[in-house]
Amino acid sequence: NVGKKPLVATLMDVIPITHPEWTTSSFRSIKNYFWKRTAKWADKIITISEFSKIQISEKFRIPKDKIIVIPLGVAERWFKEIPESVIANVVTKYQLNKDFFLFIGTLQPRKNISRLIEAYLSLPDAIKNNRPLVIVGRAGWGCRDLVNKLSSNYFGSSVRWLEHLPEDDLLPLLKGANALVYPTLYEGFGLPVLEAFASKVPVISSNTTSIPEVAGDAALLTDPYDSSSIALGMQKIIEDPNLSSDLIKKGYLRALDYTWERTARETLMVYHQLIMESP
């Protein structure tokens, strides 16, 4: 503890340690030093998934019983019902067809967008025709080449980059998608998956890191390092309406279990327990 006061540290993941190539280099060594020291000082560590717990324990050499998993929650707005007319208006506003695949997230290396585009472009013409891949998200770091290609229409008119959307447009656009395709390489939790579940949209995501733990059997999980695996997932969603419908039902029920009230309650319990145990 610090000054004999009990200390709780919240660590989401260990990406800067396990994958420094996916983080900015500014003051990396100093930040990592203090990050590790904080983890060592803490009486309890809160993290957001069993996957992150294992990673923290292994990389920081911290006993697992010192680490408590408290999942994140899904904001109520993602459960909001949106009239079909509103969805149609937003789709028209961005000059999209009524059918499209959607990715939401900041453009950065671990989000795996280049491989997603490769997967999409490999799909049969019968699926790609009139069904674009829509990418929503700000340009992050380490994506200059991708941004240049997206901005110059390098991939053709069927790959659309909408950059950042107003809040009022994001949910209708998500609800209008055939699927959220989120083939991330690494997540400490993967909240976009649950947000899509709450929005009643089928999800294609990754079979690695925390995603299987969070998604359960409610998403179609693919190998994010294999574009053909991602493409097969996209093809299955389009060609099998029953699969899509089943995933929507399972996803919505799963999202109901993840509330911010639960997150807050369990977090408070950690602090309360530590105070009670302190001398």
Coordinates of C-alpha atoms in Angstrom, one line a residue:
N1 CA 0.0 0.0 0.0
V2 CA 0.9 3.7 -0.3
G3 CA 1.4 5.5 3.0
K4 CA -0.3 2.6 4.7
K5 CA -3.5 3.3 2.8
P6 CA -5.1 0.4 0.9
L7 CA -4.7 0.8 -2.8
V8 CA -6.8 -0.6 -5.6
A9 CA -5.5 -0.4 -9.2
T10 CA -7.7 -0.9 -12.3
L11 CA -5.8 -2.4 -15.3
M12 CA -7.8 -3.0 -18.5
D13 CA -5.1 -5.0 -20.4
V14 CA -1.4 -5.4 -20.8
I15 CA -1.1 -4.4 -24.5
P16 CA 1.9 -2.1 -24.0
I17 CA 3.8 -5.0 -22.5
T18 CA 2.7 -7.9 -24.8
H19 CA 2.5 -5.8 -28.0
P20 CA 4.6 -2.7 -27.8
E21 CA 4.3 -2.4 -31.6
W22 CA 0.6 -1.6 -31.1
T23 CA 1.3 1.4 -28.9
T24 CA 2.8 4.8 -29.4
S25 CA 6.5 5.1 -28.4
S26 CA 6.2 8.4 -26.5
F27 CA 7.7 7.9 -23.0
R28 CA 6.9 4.1 -23.3
S29 CA 9.6 2.9 -21.0
I30 CA 8.8 5.4 -18.3
K31 CA 5.0 4.7 -18.5
N32 CA 5.5 1.0 -18.4
Y33 CA 7.8 1.3 -15.4
F34 CA 5.3 3.2 -13.3
W35 CA 2.5 1.0 -14.6
K36 CA 4.3 -2.2 -13.3
R37 CA 5.1 -0.5 -10.0
T38 CA 1.5 0.5 -9.5
A39 CA 0.4 -3.1 -10.1
K40 CA 3.0 -4.3 -7.5
W41 CA 1.9 -1.7 -5.0
A42 CA -1.8 -2.4 -5.2
D43 CA -3.5 -4.5 -2.6
K44 CA -6.1 -5.5 -5.2
I45 CA -6.3 -5.2 -8.9
I46 CA -9.5 -4.9 -10.8
T47 CA -9.6 -6.0 -14.5
I48 CA -12.3 -6.5 -17.1
S49 CA -11.9 -10.2 -18.2
E50 CA -10.5 -13.5 -17.2
F51 CA -8.2 -13.2 -20.2
S52 CA -6.8 -9.9 -18.9
K53 CA -6.5 -11.4 -15.4
I54 CA -4.3 -14.2 -16.7
Q55 CA -2.2 -11.8 -18.7
I56 CA -1.7 -9.5 -15.8
S57 CA -0.8 -12.3 -13.5
E58 CA 1.8 -13.7 -15.9
K59 CA 3.4 -10.5 -17.2
F60 CA 3.5 -8.8 -13.8
R61 CA 4.1 -11.9 -11.7
I62 CA 1.1 -11.1 -9.5
P63 CA -0.9 -13.9 -7.7
K64 CA -4.2 -14.5 -9.4
D65 CA -6.1 -14.2 -6.1
K66 CA -5.1 -10.6 -5.9
I67 CA -6.8 -9.9 -9.2
I68 CA -10.6 -9.5 -9.5
V69 CA -12.5 -9.6 -12.7
I70 CA -15.4 -7.1 -13.1
P71 CA -16.8 -7.0 -16.6
L72 CA -17.8 -3.7 -18.3
G73 CA -21.4 -2.8 -19.0
V74 CA -23.5 -1.9 -22.0
A75 CA -25.1 1.6 -22.0
E76 CA -28.9 1.6 -22.2
R77 CA -28.8 3.6 -25.4
W78 CA -27.6 0.6 -27.4
F79 CA -30.9 -1.2 -26.5
K80 CA -33.0 1.6 -27.8
E81 CA -35.6 0.6 -30.5
I82 CA -35.2 2.7 -33.6
P83 CA -38.0 3.1 -36.2
E84 CA -37.3 1.6 -39.6
S85 CA -37.9 5.0 -41.2
V86 CA -35.1 6.6 -39.1
I87 CA -32.7 3.8 -40.0
A88 CA -33.7 4.2 -43.7
N89 CA -33.1 8.0 -43.5
V90 CA -29.6 7.5 -42.0
V91 CA -28.7 4.9 -44.6
T92 CA -29.8 7.2 -47.4
K93 CA -28.0 10.2 -45.8
Y94 CA -24.7 8.4 -46.3
Q95 CA -25.6 7.2 -49.7
L96 CA -25.6 3.5 -48.7
N97 CA -27.6 0.5 -49.9
K98 CA -30.0 -1.1 -47.5
D99 CA -27.5 -4.0 -47.1
F100 CA -24.0 -3.5 -45.9
F101 CA -21.3 -4.9 -43.6
L102 CA -20.1 -2.5 -40.8
F103 CA -16.9 -2.0 -38.8
I104 CA -16.8 0.5 -36.0
G105 CA -13.6 1.5 -34.2
T106 CA -10.5 3.7 -34.4
L107 CA -8.2 2.9 -37.3
Q108 CA -5.1 1.4 -35.7
P109 CA -3.0 -1.8 -36.3
R110 CA -4.6 -4.1 -33.8
K111 CA -8.1 -3.5 -35.2
N112 CA -7.0 -5.5 -38.2
I113 CA -8.9 -3.4 -40.8
S114 CA -6.5 -4.1 -43.7
R115 CA -7.2 -7.9 -43.3
L116 CA -10.9 -7.2 -43.0
I117 CA -10.8 -5.3 -46.3
E118 CA -8.9 -8.2 -47.9
A119 CA -11.5 -10.6 -46.6
Y120 CA -14.4 -8.5 -48.0
L121 CA -12.8 -8.0 -51.4
S122 CA -12.4 -11.8 -51.7
L123 CA -16.1 -12.5 -51.3
P124 CA -18.1 -13.7 -54.3
D125 CA -19.5 -10.9 -56.4
A126 CA -23.0 -12.1 -55.7
I127 CA -22.5 -11.1 -52.0
K128 CA -20.4 -7.9 -52.6
N129 CA -22.7 -6.5 -55.3
N130 CA -24.9 -3.8 -53.7
R131 CA -23.5 -4.8 -50.2
P132 CA -20.6 -2.4 -49.3
L133 CA -18.2 -2.6 -46.4
V134 CA -18.7 0.5 -44.3
I135 CA -15.9 1.5 -42.0
V136 CA -16.7 4.0 -39.2
G137 CA -14.0 5.5 -37.1
R138 CA -11.4 8.2 -36.7
A139 CA -7.9 7.8 -38.1
G140 CA -5.7 6.7 -35.2
W141 CA -2.0 6.1 -35.3
G142 CA 0.0 3.7 -37.4
C143 CA -2.5 3.8 -40.2
R144 CA -1.3 6.4 -42.7
D145 CA -1.1 4.0 -45.6
L146 CA -4.6 2.7 -44.9
V147 CA -6.0 6.2 -44.6
N148 CA -4.4 7.2 -47.8
K149 CA -5.9 4.2 -49.6
L150 CA -9.4 4.7 -48.1
S151 CA -9.3 8.4 -48.9
S152 CA -8.3 7.8 -52.5
N153 CA -10.8 5.1 -53.3
Y154 CA -8.0 2.6 -53.7
F155 CA -10.2 -0.3 -52.8
G156 CA -13.1 0.7 -55.0
S157 CA -16.4 2.3 -54.4
S158 CA -17.7 -0.8 -52.4
V159 CA -15.4 0.0 -49.4
R160 CA -16.6 3.2 -47.7
W161 CA -14.9 5.1 -44.9
L162 CA -17.3 7.4 -43.1
E163 CA -14.7 8.5 -40.5
H164 CA -16.5 9.9 -37.3
L165 CA -20.3 9.9 -37.2
P166 CA -22.6 12.1 -35.1
E167 CA -23.9 10.2 -32.1
D168 CA -27.5 10.3 -33.4
D169 CA -26.5 8.5 -36.7
L170 CA -24.3 5.8 -35.2
L171 CA -27.0 3.6 -33.6
P172 CA -29.4 3.7 -36.6
L173 CA -26.5 2.8 -38.9
L174 CA -25.5 -0.1 -36.7
K175 CA -29.1 -1.4 -36.6
G176 CA -29.3 -1.2 -40.4
A177 CA -26.2 -3.4 -40.9
N178 CA -26.2 -7.0 -42.1
A179 CA -23.5 -7.6 -39.5
L180 CA -20.9 -5.9 -37.4
V181 CA -17.5 -7.3 -38.5
Y182 CA -15.0 -6.8 -35.8
P183 CA -11.9 -9.0 -36.5
T184 CA -9.7 -7.4 -33.8
L185 CA -6.3 -8.9 -33.0
Y186 CA -6.4 -8.2 -29.3
E187 CA -9.0 -6.9 -26.8
G188 CA -8.9 -6.7 -23.1
F189 CA -12.7 -6.9 -23.2
G190 CA -14.3 -6.1 -26.6
L191 CA -17.2 -3.8 -25.7
P192 CA -18.3 -3.1 -29.4
V193 CA -19.3 -6.8 -29.6
L194 CA -21.8 -6.4 -26.7
E195 CA -23.0 -3.0 -28.0
A196 CA -23.9 -4.7 -31.3
F197 CA -25.6 -7.6 -29.4
A198 CA -27.8 -5.0 -27.6
S199 CA -28.6 -3.4 -31.0
K200 CA -29.8 -6.7 -32.3
V201 CA -27.2 -7.0 -35.0
P202 CA -25.3 -10.3 -35.8
V203 CA -21.6 -10.1 -35.0
I204 CA -18.6 -11.6 -36.7
S205 CA -15.5 -11.3 -34.5
S206 CA -12.3 -13.0 -33.4
N207 CA -11.6 -16.3 -31.8
T208 CA -8.7 -14.9 -29.8
T209 CA -7.9 -13.0 -26.5
S210 CA -11.0 -11.9 -24.6
I211 CA -13.6 -12.1 -27.4
P212 CA -14.7 -15.7 -27.0
E213 CA -15.1 -15.1 -23.2
V214 CA -17.3 -12.0 -23.8
A215 CA -19.2 -13.2 -26.9
G216 CA -19.8 -16.8 -25.8
D217 CA -21.8 -18.6 -28.5
A218 CA -23.6 -15.5 -29.6
A219 CA -21.1 -14.4 -32.2
L220 CA -19.6 -16.0 -35.3
L221 CA -15.9 -16.3 -34.3
T222 CA -13.2 -16.4 -36.9
D223 CA -9.4 -16.5 -37.1
P224 CA -8.4 -12.8 -37.3
Y225 CA -5.0 -13.7 -38.8
D226 CA -6.7 -15.5 -41.7
S227 CA -8.6 -13.3 -44.2
S228 CA -10.3 -16.4 -45.7
S229 CA -11.7 -17.3 -42.3
I230 CA -13.2 -13.7 -41.9
A231 CA -14.6 -13.9 -45.4
L232 CA -16.2 -17.2 -44.7
G233 CA -17.9 -15.7 -41.6
M234 CA -19.3 -12.9 -43.7
Q235 CA -20.5 -15.3 -46.3
K236 CA -22.3 -17.5 -43.8
I237 CA -24.2 -14.5 -42.3
I238 CA -25.5 -13.6 -45.7
E239 CA -26.3 -17.1 -47.0
D240 CA -27.9 -18.5 -43.8
P241 CA -30.7 -16.2 -42.5
N242 CA -31.4 -18.7 -39.7
L243 CA -27.9 -18.4 -38.4
S244 CA -28.2 -14.6 -38.5
S245 CA -31.5 -14.7 -36.6
D246 CA -30.1 -17.1 -34.0
L247 CA -27.1 -14.9 -33.3
I248 CA -29.3 -11.9 -32.9
K249 CA -31.4 -13.6 -30.3
K250 CA -28.5 -15.0 -28.4
G251 CA -26.6 -11.8 -28.6
Y252 CA -29.4 -9.7 -27.2
L253 CA -29.9 -12.0 -24.2
R254 CA -26.2 -12.0 -23.5
A255 CA -26.0 -8.2 -23.6
L256 CA -28.7 -8.0 -20.9
D257 CA -26.3 -9.6 -18.4
Y258 CA -23.7 -6.8 -18.8
T259 CA -24.9 -3.7 -17.0
W260 CA -23.0 -0.7 -15.6
E261 CA -25.0 -1.1 -12.4
R262 CA -23.5 -4.5 -11.9
T263 CA -20.0 -3.1 -12.7
A264 CA -20.4 -0.3 -10.2
R265 CA -21.8 -2.6 -7.5
E266 CA -19.0 -5.2 -7.8
T267 CA -16.4 -2.4 -7.9
L268 CA -17.8 -0.9 -4.7
M269 CA -17.7 -4.3 -3.0
V270 CA -13.9 -4.6 -3.7
Y271 CA -13.3 -1.2 -2.1
H272 CA -15.6 -2.0 0.8
Q273 CA -14.0 -5.4 1.4
L274 CA -10.5 -3.9 1.4
I275 CA -11.4 -1.1 3.8
M276 CA -12.9 -3.7 6.2
E277 CA -9.8 -5.8 6.0
S278 CA -7.4 -2.9 6.6
P279 CA -5.9 -2.4 10.1

